Amino acid sequence: TPSRRWWELLRRHAVSQGLQPGRPVSGRDARMILTVSTIKDTVPNVEKFVRRNLNGSVDHLIVFLDDHEPEIEELLTGSPHVTCIPTHRGWWANGDRPGLTHRQSLNATLAARMLSRFTWAEWAVHIDGDEVIHVDHGALRALAPDVRAVRLMTLEAVAPRARSLGRQGNPCFAS
């Protein structure tokens, strides 16, 4: 079944990184930040998505690859910080592929359930393929152990318009 295949992919990756289900870890990895995404994009955009998130604050990306794209699959599986789950060949029951929002929800739910087996996978954030997160690891470590959710504020780039430019001509950003 798809969930068994996914579990095996994640388990193999975790073992290769020295992380085991149920085994506590210490230091920076004690509260790893993971992202979950369902993506379908070009190779340059996916490479930029991975690079920007890993350079930001993400420790590991879980990517449900939403179409048969061998070059993107190769790119993603080549990174030790990415778990790629191809969802194009027989992933959906009876071959009935639901709409994008439904696919994202199902993939995120599956990831959350599977990650619950790993004590080191304490923070998982669902993001789109064009989004980047920046989170302060120290702020997360400072939270009480019973805190189960955080809210990330968004910062959206807005196309500049003549009246929305600052005095120096800088584009404005809306949150």
Tab-separated table of N, CA and C in Angstrom:
chain	number	residue	atom	x	y	z
A	1	THR	N	0.846	-1.195	0.000
A	1	THR	CA	0.000	0.000	0.000
A	1	THR	C	0.881	1.244	0.000
A	2	PRO	N	0.336	2.373	-0.425
A	2	PRO	CA	1.141	3.605	-0.443
A	2	PRO	C	1.709	3.971	0.921
A	3	SER	N	0.924	3.818	1.995
A	3	SER	CA	1.442	4.212	3.305
A	3	SER	C	2.598	3.317	3.746
A	4	ARG	N	2.565	2.037	3.389
A	4	ARG	CA	3.690	1.152	3.716
A	4	ARG	C	4.940	1.554	2.951
A	5	ARG	N	4.770	1.889	1.661
A	5	ARG	CA	5.913	2.332	0.866
A	5	ARG	C	6.493	3.612	1.461
A	6	TRP	N	5.631	4.535	1.849
A	6	TRP	CA	6.078	5.804	2.419
A	6	TRP	C	6.816	5.551	3.726
A	7	TRP	N	6.235	4.721	4.571
A	7	TRP	CA	6.860	4.416	5.855
A	7	TRP	C	8.250	3.829	5.628
A	8	GLU	N	8.387	2.929	4.688
A	8	GLU	CA	9.679	2.308	4.414
A	8	GLU	C	10.688	3.344	3.907
A	9	LEU	N	10.251	4.257	3.030
A	9	LEU	CA	11.142	5.328	2.562
A	9	LEU	C	11.641	6.172	3.731
A	10	LEU	N	10.716	6.590	4.582
A	10	LEU	CA	11.086	7.430	5.716
A	10	LEU	C	11.973	6.666	6.696
A	11	ARG	N	11.638	5.413	6.984
A	11	ARG	CA	12.435	4.607	7.912
A	11	ARG	C	13.857	4.431	7.393
A	12	ARG	N	13.986	4.084	6.100
A	12	ARG	CA	15.323	3.906	5.522
A	12	ARG	C	16.133	5.193	5.584
A	13	HIS	N	15.487	6.306	5.274
A	13	HIS	CA	16.199	7.577	5.321
A	13	HIS	C	16.638	7.887	6.752
A	14	ALA	N	15.746	7.713	7.705
A	14	ALA	CA	16.077	8.010	9.103
A	14	ALA	C	17.240	7.149	9.576
A	15	VAL	N	17.220	5.873	9.255
A	15	VAL	CA	18.295	4.971	9.658
A	15	VAL	C	19.614	5.418	9.035
A	16	SER	N	19.571	5.847	7.763
A	16	SER	CA	20.806	6.295	7.112
A	16	SER	C	21.376	7.542	7.778
A	17	GLN	N	20.527	8.307	8.455
A	17	GLN	CA	20.962	9.512	9.155
A	17	GLN	C	21.228	9.244	10.638
A	18	GLY	N	21.108	7.977	11.067
A	18	GLY	CA	21.352	7.628	12.460
A	18	GLY	C	20.181	7.928	13.377
A	19	LEU	N	18.990	8.091	12.815
A	19	LEU	CA	17.794	8.412	13.599
A	19	LEU	C	16.863	7.212	13.568
A	20	GLN	N	16.365	6.808	14.725
A	20	GLN	CA	15.527	5.635	14.822
A	20	GLN	C	14.169	5.993	15.410
A	21	PRO	N	13.101	5.265	15.026
A	21	PRO	CA	11.808	5.489	15.650
A	21	PRO	C	11.894	5.285	17.156
A	22	GLY	N	11.330	6.210	17.912
A	22	GLY	CA	11.282	6.086	19.358
A	22	GLY	C	12.567	6.396	20.084
A	23	ARG	N	13.667	6.583	19.368
A	23	ARG	CA	14.943	6.866	20.018
A	23	ARG	C	15.107	8.367	20.211
A	24	PRO	N	15.192	8.841	21.464
A	24	PRO	CA	15.365	10.274	21.665
A	24	PRO	C	16.719	10.740	21.151
A	25	VAL	N	16.761	11.950	20.675
A	25	VAL	CA	18.013	12.551	20.241
A	25	VAL	C	18.218	13.832	21.027
A	26	SER	N	19.422	14.346	21.016
A	26	SER	CA	19.703	15.541	21.806
A	26	SER	C	20.244	16.641	20.922
A	27	GLY	N	20.408	17.792	21.521
A	27	GLY	CA	20.976	18.932	20.812
A	27	GLY	C	20.013	19.516	19.801
A	28	ARG	N	20.573	20.014	18.713
A	28	ARG	CA	19.780	20.708	17.698
A	28	ARG	C	18.691	19.809	17.114
A	29	ASP	N	18.958	18.513	16.980
A	29	ASP	CA	18.000	17.603	16.379
A	29	ASP	C	16.830	17.262	17.291
A	30	ALA	N	16.880	17.655	18.560
A	30	ALA	CA	15.824	17.290	19.481
A	30	ALA	C	14.472	17.817	19.018
A	31	ARG	N	14.464	18.898	18.339
A	31	ARG	CA	13.228	19.449	17.789
A	31	ARG	C	13.455	19.790	16.324
A	32	MET	N	13.576	18.757	15.513
A	32	MET	CA	13.805	18.961	14.089
A	32	MET	C	12.606	19.638	13.446
A	33	ILE	N	12.892	20.529	12.506
A	33	ILE	CA	11.848	21.182	11.725
A	33	ILE	C	11.784	20.474	10.378
A	34	LEU	N	10.615	19.933	10.087
A	34	LEU	CA	10.389	19.260	8.820
A	34	LEU	C	9.277	19.988	8.073
A	35	THR	N	9.330	19.941	6.761
A	35	THR	CA	8.225	20.455	5.973
A	35	THR	C	7.608	19.308	5.197
A	36	VAL	N	6.336	19.476	4.866
A	36	VAL	CA	5.603	18.527	4.043
A	36	VAL	C	5.004	19.326	2.897
A	37	SER	N	5.250	18.868	1.670
A	37	SER	CA	4.752	19.580	0.495
A	37	SER	C	4.315	18.595	-0.576
A	38	THR	N	3.310	18.988	-1.332
A	38	THR	CA	2.899	18.276	-2.533
A	38	THR	C	3.260	19.201	-3.678
A	39	ILE	N	4.210	18.783	-4.524
A	39	ILE	CA	4.679	19.711	-5.548
A	39	ILE	C	4.658	19.111	-6.952
A	40	LYS	N	4.522	20.011	-7.896
A	40	LYS	CA	4.631	19.724	-9.320
A	40	LYS	C	5.177	21.007	-9.928
A	41	ASP	N	6.431	20.987	-10.365
A	41	ASP	CA	7.064	22.215	-10.830
A	41	ASP	C	8.243	21.862	-11.730
A	42	THR	N	8.994	22.874	-12.102
A	42	THR	CA	10.175	22.674	-12.940
A	42	THR	C	11.376	22.332	-12.072
A	43	VAL	N	12.401	21.757	-12.680
A	43	VAL	CA	13.623	21.415	-11.962
A	43	VAL	C	14.236	22.651	-11.291
A	44	PRO	N	14.405	23.777	-12.001
A	44	PRO	CA	15.009	24.949	-11.343
A	44	PRO	C	14.183	25.451	-10.154
A	45	ASN	N	12.862	25.432	-10.276
A	45	ASN	CA	12.026	25.899	-9.168
A	45	ASN	C	12.089	24.957	-7.971
A	46	VAL	N	12.120	23.659	-8.223
A	46	VAL	CA	12.205	22.692	-7.125
A	46	VAL	C	13.570	22.795	-6.447
A	47	GLU	N	14.622	22.948	-7.245
A	47	GLU	CA	15.964	23.102	-6.671
A	47	GLU	C	16.014	24.344	-5.790
A	48	LYS	N	15.432	25.426	-6.248
A	48	LYS	CA	15.399	26.671	-5.471
A	48	LYS	C	14.575	26.499	-4.190
A	49	PHE	N	13.443	25.806	-4.286
A	49	PHE	CA	12.587	25.529	-3.130
A	49	PHE	C	13.364	24.756	-2.053
A	50	VAL	N	14.052	23.706	-2.472
A	50	VAL	CA	14.823	22.890	-1.524
A	50	VAL	C	15.959	23.711	-0.916
A	51	ARG	N	16.737	24.364	-1.761
A	51	ARG	CA	17.890	25.145	-1.293
A	51	ARG	C	17.463	26.243	-0.319
A	52	ARG	N	16.451	26.998	-0.665
A	52	ARG	CA	16.024	28.109	0.197
A	52	ARG	C	15.503	27.621	1.545
A	53	ASN	N	14.755	26.534	1.551
A	53	ASN	CA	14.243	26.037	2.830
A	53	ASN	C	15.348	25.446	3.696
A	54	LEU	N	16.280	24.707	3.085
A	54	LEU	CA	17.383	24.158	3.874
A	54	LEU	C	18.314	25.265	4.368
A	55	ASN	N	18.490	26.312	3.579
A	55	ASN	CA	19.310	27.448	4.020
A	55	ASN	C	18.581	28.309	5.040
A	56	GLY	N	17.279	28.218	5.080
A	56	GLY	CA	16.486	28.964	6.052
A	56	GLY	C	16.592	28.308	7.414
A	57	SER	N	15.651	27.440	7.722
A	57	SER	CA	15.692	26.803	9.034
A	57	SER	C	15.171	25.375	9.011
A	58	VAL	N	14.866	24.851	7.860
A	58	VAL	CA	14.305	23.511	7.753
A	58	VAL	C	15.424	22.476	7.830
A	59	ASP	N	15.199	21.435	8.640
A	59	ASP	CA	16.165	20.348	8.757
A	59	ASP	C	15.936	19.274	7.697
A	60	HIS	N	14.671	19.069	7.343
A	60	HIS	CA	14.351	17.998	6.405
A	60	HIS	C	13.045	18.325	5.691
A	61	LEU	N	13.006	18.036	4.390
A	61	LEU	CA	11.798	18.243	3.590
A	61	LEU	C	11.225	16.899	3.178
A	62	ILE	N	9.923	16.766	3.317
A	62	ILE	CA	9.198	15.605	2.815
A	62	ILE	C	8.393	16.115	1.633
A	63	VAL	N	8.696	15.574	0.457
A	63	VAL	CA	8.070	16.067	-0.770
A	63	VAL	C	7.280	14.939	-1.421
A	64	PHE	N	5.981	15.163	-1.547
A	64	PHE	CA	5.137	14.271	-2.317
A	64	PHE	C	5.188	14.793	-3.745
A	65	LEU	N	5.851	14.058	-4.621
A	65	LEU	CA	6.027	14.472	-6.004
A	65	LEU	C	4.745	14.138	-6.761
A	66	ASP	N	4.070	15.188	-7.233
A	66	ASP	CA	2.698	15.086	-7.722
A	66	ASP	C	2.573	14.696	-9.196
A	67	ASP	N	3.659	14.429	-9.863
A	67	ASP	CA	3.596	14.044	-11.269
A	67	ASP	C	4.839	13.224	-11.603
A	68	HIS	N	4.800	12.519	-12.697
A	68	HIS	CA	5.950	11.723	-13.122
A	68	HIS	C	6.991	12.656	-13.732
A	69	GLU	N	7.986	13.012	-12.958
A	69	GLU	CA	9.070	13.907	-13.376
A	69	GLU	C	10.391	13.271	-12.953
A	70	PRO	N	10.969	12.395	-13.778
A	70	PRO	CA	12.195	11.677	-13.393
A	70	PRO	C	13.345	12.594	-12.975
A	71	GLU	N	13.524	13.750	-13.642
A	71	GLU	CA	14.624	14.650	-13.286
A	71	GLU	C	14.431	15.241	-11.895
A	72	ILE	N	13.198	15.577	-11.573
A	72	ILE	CA	12.918	16.136	-10.247
A	72	ILE	C	13.053	15.047	-9.188
A	73	GLU	N	12.571	13.861	-9.491
A	73	GLU	CA	12.704	12.747	-8.550
A	73	GLU	C	14.183	12.464	-8.270
A	74	GLU	N	15.018	12.495	-9.298
A	74	GLU	CA	16.452	12.283	-9.127
A	74	GLU	C	17.069	13.385	-8.268
A	75	LEU	N	16.682	14.630	-8.530
A	75	LEU	CA	17.174	15.754	-7.735
A	75	LEU	C	16.822	15.572	-6.254
A	76	LEU	N	15.570	15.235	-5.988
A	76	LEU	CA	15.103	15.119	-4.609
A	76	LEU	C	15.709	13.917	-3.898
A	77	THR	N	15.774	12.775	-4.565
A	77	THR	CA	16.321	11.581	-3.910
A	77	THR	C	17.828	11.694	-3.725
A	78	GLY	N	18.473	12.605	-4.437
A	78	GLY	CA	19.909	12.803	-4.294
A	78	GLY	C	20.302	13.615	-3.077
A	79	SER	N	19.344	14.199	-2.385
A	79	SER	CA	19.647	14.997	-1.203
A	79	SER	C	19.397	14.200	0.073
A	80	PRO	N	20.349	14.200	0.996
A	80	PRO	CA	20.133	13.498	2.265
A	80	PRO	C	19.126	14.202	3.165
A	81	HIS	N	18.725	15.410	2.794
A	81	HIS	CA	17.796	16.193	3.613
A	81	HIS	C	16.393	16.239	3.027
A	82	VAL	N	16.127	15.357	2.063
A	82	VAL	CA	14.818	15.308	1.418
A	82	VAL	C	14.352	13.861	1.355
A	83	THR	N	13.097	13.635	1.717
A	83	THR	CA	12.457	12.353	1.477
A	83	THR	C	11.435	12.595	0.377
A	84	CYS	N	11.634	11.944	-0.761
A	84	CYS	CA	10.756	12.112	-1.917
A	84	CYS	C	9.797	10.929	-1.999
A	85	ILE	N	8.510	11.231	-2.064
A	85	ILE	CA	7.495	10.198	-2.212
A	85	ILE	C	6.797	10.417	-3.548
A	86	PRO	N	7.122	9.620	-4.555
A	86	PRO	CA	6.439	9.755	-5.849
A	86	PRO	C	4.985	9.305	-5.706
A	87	THR	N	4.060	10.145	-6.136
A	87	THR	CA	2.634	9.810	-5.982
A	87	THR	C	1.950	9.671	-7.337
A	88	HIS	N	2.696	9.270	-8.353
A	88	HIS	CA	2.115	9.238	-9.689
A	88	HIS	C	1.736	7.837	-10.167
A	89	ARG	N	2.408	6.799	-9.761
A	89	ARG	CA	2.132	5.453	-10.260
A	89	ARG	C	1.364	4.632	-9.223
A	90	GLY	N	0.071	4.555	-9.388
A	90	GLY	CA	-0.734	3.721	-8.511
A	90	GLY	C	-0.860	4.217	-7.084
A	91	TRP	N	-0.527	5.456	-6.831
A	91	TRP	CA	-0.597	5.989	-5.471
A	91	TRP	C	-2.040	6.122	-5.004
A	92	TRP	N	-2.907	6.607	-5.865
A	92	TRP	CA	-4.293	6.879	-5.487
A	92	TRP	C	-5.164	5.657	-5.725
A	93	ALA	N	-6.055	5.385	-4.770
A	93	ALA	CA	-6.942	4.223	-4.848
A	93	ALA	C	-7.735	4.248	-6.153
A	94	ASN	N	-7.806	3.110	-6.806
A	94	ASN	CA	-8.558	2.946	-8.055
A	94	ASN	C	-8.116	3.904	-9.154
A	95	GLY	N	-6.959	4.538	-8.991
A	95	GLY	CA	-6.488	5.482	-9.999
A	95	GLY	C	-7.234	6.804	-10.001
A	96	ASP	N	-8.133	6.991	-9.024
A	96	ASP	CA	-8.910	8.229	-8.938
A	96	ASP	C	-8.118	9.274	-8.169
A	97	ARG	N	-7.548	10.217	-8.889
A	97	ARG	CA	-6.725	11.269	-8.281
A	97	ARG	C	-7.639	12.415	-7.847
A	98	PRO	N	-7.698	12.705	-6.535
A	98	PRO	CA	-8.552	13.801	-6.069
A	98	PRO	C	-7.979	15.163	-6.462
A	99	GLY	N	-8.719	16.228	-6.195
A	99	GLY	CA	-8.257	17.585	-6.477
A	99	GLY	C	-7.036	17.937	-5.644
A	100	LEU	N	-6.354	19.019	-6.029
A	100	LEU	CA	-5.092	19.395	-5.386
A	100	LEU	C	-5.231	19.600	-3.879
A	101	THR	N	-6.211	20.354	-3.442
A	101	THR	CA	-6.359	20.615	-2.008
A	101	THR	C	-6.572	19.324	-1.241
A	102	HIS	N	-7.371	18.434	-1.798
A	102	HIS	CA	-7.613	17.138	-1.158
A	102	HIS	C	-6.324	16.313	-1.117
A	103	ARG	N	-5.553	16.310	-2.215
A	103	ARG	CA	-4.278	15.580	-2.240
A	103	ARG	C	-3.326	16.133	-1.184
A	104	GLN	N	-3.230	17.453	-1.095
A	104	GLN	CA	-2.356	18.069	-0.093
A	104	GLN	C	-2.775	17.662	1.312
A	105	SER	N	-4.073	17.692	1.566
A	105	SER	CA	-4.582	17.327	2.895
A	105	SER	C	-4.290	15.861	3.215
A	106	LEU	N	-4.540	14.985	2.267
A	106	LEU	CA	-4.263	13.563	2.499
A	106	LEU	C	-2.773	13.315	2.719
A	107	ASN	N	-1.930	13.943	1.898
A	107	ASN	CA	-0.483	13.763	2.040
A	107	ASN	C	0.016	14.308	3.371
A	108	ALA	N	-0.470	15.478	3.773
A	108	ALA	CA	-0.049	16.076	5.049
A	108	ALA	C	-0.499	15.211	6.226
A	109	THR	N	-1.709	14.673	6.150
A	109	THR	CA	-2.212	13.802	7.218
A	109	THR	C	-1.382	12.523	7.311
A	110	LEU	N	-1.082	11.926	6.170
A	110	LEU	CA	-0.253	10.719	6.160
A	110	LEU	C	1.118	11.021	6.760
A	111	ALA	N	1.719	12.129	6.360
A	111	ALA	CA	3.041	12.496	6.892
A	111	ALA	C	2.981	12.690	8.400
A	112	ALA	N	1.962	13.401	8.894
A	112	ALA	CA	1.843	13.642	10.337
A	112	ALA	C	1.709	12.330	11.103
A	113	ARG	N	0.910	11.418	10.579
A	113	ARG	CA	0.736	10.124	11.260
A	113	ARG	C	2.028	9.313	11.259
A	114	MET	N	2.727	9.306	10.145
A	114	MET	CA	3.974	8.554	10.071
A	114	MET	C	5.062	9.193	10.933
A	115	LEU	N	5.135	10.517	10.912
A	115	LEU	CA	6.161	11.206	11.702
A	115	LEU	C	5.918	11.072	13.199
A	116	SER	N	4.690	10.799	13.610
A	116	SER	CA	4.392	10.667	15.047
A	116	SER	C	5.170	9.513	15.677
A	117	ARG	N	5.701	8.612	14.886
A	117	ARG	CA	6.491	7.486	15.390
A	117	ARG	C	7.932	7.876	15.710
A	118	PHE	N	8.350	9.058	15.278
A	118	PHE	CA	9.722	9.504	15.450
A	118	PHE	C	9.766	10.640	16.468
A	119	THR	N	10.444	10.420	17.606
A	119	THR	CA	10.507	11.455	18.641
A	119	THR	C	11.270	12.685	18.176
A	120	TRP	N	12.188	12.526	17.243
A	120	TRP	CA	12.971	13.649	16.746
A	120	TRP	C	12.192	14.516	15.763
A	121	ALA	N	11.077	14.032	15.263
A	121	ALA	CA	10.270	14.772	14.286
A	121	ALA	C	9.186	15.544	15.023
A	122	GLU	N	9.604	16.538	15.768
A	122	GLU	CA	8.667	17.230	16.635
A	122	GLU	C	7.909	18.363	15.948
A	123	TRP	N	8.504	18.974	14.934
A	123	TRP	CA	7.856	20.097	14.249
A	123	TRP	C	7.714	19.787	12.762
A	124	ALA	N	6.480	19.776	12.277
A	124	ALA	CA	6.208	19.569	10.858
A	124	ALA	C	5.306	20.700	10.375
A	125	VAL	N	5.708	21.311	9.271
A	125	VAL	CA	4.983	22.446	8.722
A	125	VAL	C	4.616	22.124	7.280
A	126	HIS	N	3.351	22.296	6.936
A	126	HIS	CA	2.950	22.097	5.547
A	126	HIS	C	3.156	23.401	4.789
A	127	ILE	N	3.904	23.324	3.684
A	127	ILE	CA	4.124	24.513	2.858
A	127	ILE	C	3.932	24.158	1.395
A	128	ASP	N	3.610	25.173	0.609
A	128	ASP	CA	3.491	25.000	-0.833
A	128	ASP	C	4.879	25.010	-1.460
A	129	GLY	N	4.955	24.582	-2.707
A	129	GLY	CA	6.220	24.488	-3.410
A	129	GLY	C	6.873	25.816	-3.737
A	130	ASP	N	6.178	26.916	-3.502
A	130	ASP	CA	6.768	28.230	-3.744
A	130	ASP	C	6.982	29.002	-2.442
A	131	GLU	N	6.929	28.294	-1.326
A	131	GLU	CA	7.063	28.944	-0.021
A	131	GLU	C	8.372	28.552	0.668
A	132	VAL	N	8.848	29.450	1.520
A	132	VAL	CA	10.069	29.238	2.297
A	132	VAL	C	9.752	29.612	3.732
A	133	ILE	N	10.232	28.813	4.676
A	133	ILE	CA	10.026	29.186	6.078
A	133	ILE	C	11.370	29.502	6.732
A	134	HIS	N	11.300	30.431	7.659
A	134	HIS	CA	12.445	30.803	8.488
A	134	HIS	C	11.952	30.788	9.929
A	135	VAL	N	12.493	29.885	10.716
A	135	VAL	CA	12.098	29.741	12.112
A	135	VAL	C	13.354	29.725	12.961
A	136	ASP	N	13.294	30.363	14.091
A	136	ASP	CA	14.411	30.405	15.029
A	136	ASP	C	14.415	29.116	15.847
A	137	HIS	N	15.421	28.265	15.621
A	137	HIS	CA	15.516	27.002	16.370
A	137	HIS	C	15.570	27.264	17.874
A	138	GLY	N	16.275	28.314	18.281
A	138	GLY	CA	16.372	28.639	19.703
A	138	GLY	C	15.018	28.964	20.307
A	139	ALA	N	14.185	29.671	19.560
A	139	ALA	CA	12.839	29.997	20.052
A	139	ALA	C	12.010	28.733	20.214
A	140	LEU	N	12.153	27.796	19.295
A	140	LEU	CA	11.419	26.537	19.430
A	140	LEU	C	11.903	25.743	20.633
A	141	ARG	N	13.223	25.711	20.834
A	141	ARG	CA	13.766	24.981	21.990
A	141	ARG	C	13.333	25.600	23.309
A	142	ALA	N	13.060	26.888	23.296
A	142	ALA	CA	12.657	27.578	24.524
A	142	ALA	C	11.195	27.326	24.889
A	143	LEU	N	10.423	26.775	23.975
A	143	LEU	CA	9.011	26.519	24.256
A	143	LEU	C	8.859	25.380	25.261
A	144	ALA	N	7.806	25.441	26.025
A	144	ALA	CA	7.505	24.365	26.976
A	144	ALA	C	7.259	23.068	26.201
A	145	PRO	N	7.612	21.922	26.791
A	145	PRO	CA	7.459	20.640	26.091
A	145	PRO	C	6.018	20.321	25.676
A	146	ASP	N	5.041	20.913	26.349
A	146	ASP	CA	3.652	20.613	26.005
A	146	ASP	C	3.093	21.485	24.880
A	147	VAL	N	3.885	22.415	24.349
A	147	VAL	CA	3.435	23.233	23.229
A	147	VAL	C	3.431	22.365	21.980
A	148	ARG	N	2.257	22.251	21.345
A	148	ARG	CA	2.114	21.343	20.211
A	148	ARG	C	1.933	22.055	18.879
A	149	ALA	N	1.824	23.382	18.906
A	149	ALA	CA	1.636	24.114	17.649
A	149	ALA	C	2.213	25.515	17.782
A	150	VAL	N	2.702	26.027	16.685
A	150	VAL	CA	3.144	27.413	16.612
A	150	VAL	C	2.505	28.013	15.362
A	151	ARG	N	2.365	29.309	15.377
A	151	ARG	CA	1.813	29.997	14.214
A	151	ARG	C	2.931	30.774	13.537
A	152	LEU	N	3.092	30.536	12.258
A	152	LEU	CA	4.094	31.252	11.483
A	152	LEU	C	3.403	32.387	10.743
A	153	MET	N	3.951	33.566	10.869
A	153	MET	CA	3.393	34.720	10.167
A	153	MET	C	3.895	34.701	8.731
A	154	THR	N	3.032	35.073	7.820
A	154	THR	CA	3.412	35.079	6.416
A	154	THR	C	3.916	36.456	6.000
A	155	LEU	N	4.775	36.438	5.029
A	155	LEU	CA	5.276	37.657	4.420
A	155	LEU	C	5.192	37.431	2.925
A	156	GLU	N	4.251	38.105	2.287
A	156	GLU	CA	4.011	37.916	0.863
A	156	GLU	C	4.610	39.065	0.071
A	157	ALA	N	5.321	38.751	-0.969
A	157	ALA	CA	5.824	39.785	-1.874
A	157	ALA	C	4.656	40.285	-2.711
A	158	VAL	N	4.483	41.582	-2.746
A	158	VAL	CA	3.390	42.184	-3.496
A	158	VAL	C	3.992	42.949	-4.665
A	159	ALA	N	3.396	42.791	-5.831
A	159	ALA	CA	3.885	43.528	-6.995
A	159	ALA	C	3.808	45.020	-6.706
A	160	PRO	N	4.896	45.757	-6.937
A	160	PRO	CA	4.885	47.189	-6.636
A	160	PRO	C	3.962	47.958	-7.571
A	161	ARG	N	3.297	48.943	-7.005
A	161	ARG	CA	2.474	49.868	-7.767
A	161	ARG	C	2.967	51.264	-7.428
A	162	ALA	N	2.714	52.186	-8.264
A	162	ALA	CA	3.237	53.545	-8.080
A	162	ALA	C	2.908	54.099	-6.702
A	163	ARG	N	1.677	53.905	-6.232
A	163	ARG	CA	1.315	54.484	-4.931
A	163	ARG	C	1.759	53.634	-3.751
A	164	SER	N	2.204	52.391	-3.988
A	164	SER	CA	2.621	51.550	-2.871
A	164	SER	C	4.136	51.523	-2.699
A	165	LEU	N	4.858	52.314	-3.463
A	165	LEU	CA	6.305	52.367	-3.319
A	165	LEU	C	6.689	53.334	-2.218
A	166	GLY	N	7.677	52.945	-1.458
A	166	GLY	CA	8.176	53.831	-0.399
A	166	GLY	C	8.922	55.013	-1.004
A	167	ARG	N	9.379	55.895	-0.142
A	167	ARG	CA	10.075	57.093	-0.616
A	167	ARG	C	11.308	56.774	-1.438
A	168	GLN	N	11.995	55.685	-1.114
A	168	GLN	CA	13.185	55.291	-1.888
A	168	GLN	C	12.817	54.354	-3.047
A	169	GLY	N	11.539	54.123	-3.284
A	169	GLY	CA	11.126	53.253	-4.382
A	169	GLY	C	11.186	51.777	-4.057
A	170	ASN	N	11.233	51.427	-2.759
A	170	ASN	CA	11.276	50.023	-2.366
A	170	ASN	C	9.883	49.425	-2.412
A	171	PRO	N	9.759	48.195	-2.923
A	171	PRO	CA	8.435	47.576	-2.914
A	171	PRO	C	7.994	47.309	-1.479
A	172	CYS	N	6.717	47.407	-1.268
A	172	CYS	CA	6.130	47.145	0.053
A	172	CYS	C	5.799	45.662	0.167
A	173	PHE	N	5.734	45.182	1.379
A	173	PHE	CA	5.370	43.809	1.624
A	173	PHE	C	4.158	43.802	2.530
A	174	ALA	N	3.241	42.903	2.268
A	174	ALA	CA	2.037	42.775	3.088
A	174	ALA	C	2.115	41.478	3.861
A	175	SER	N	1.556	41.473	5.037
A	175	SER	CA	1.515	40.226	5.797
A	175	SER	C	0.095	39.781	5.962
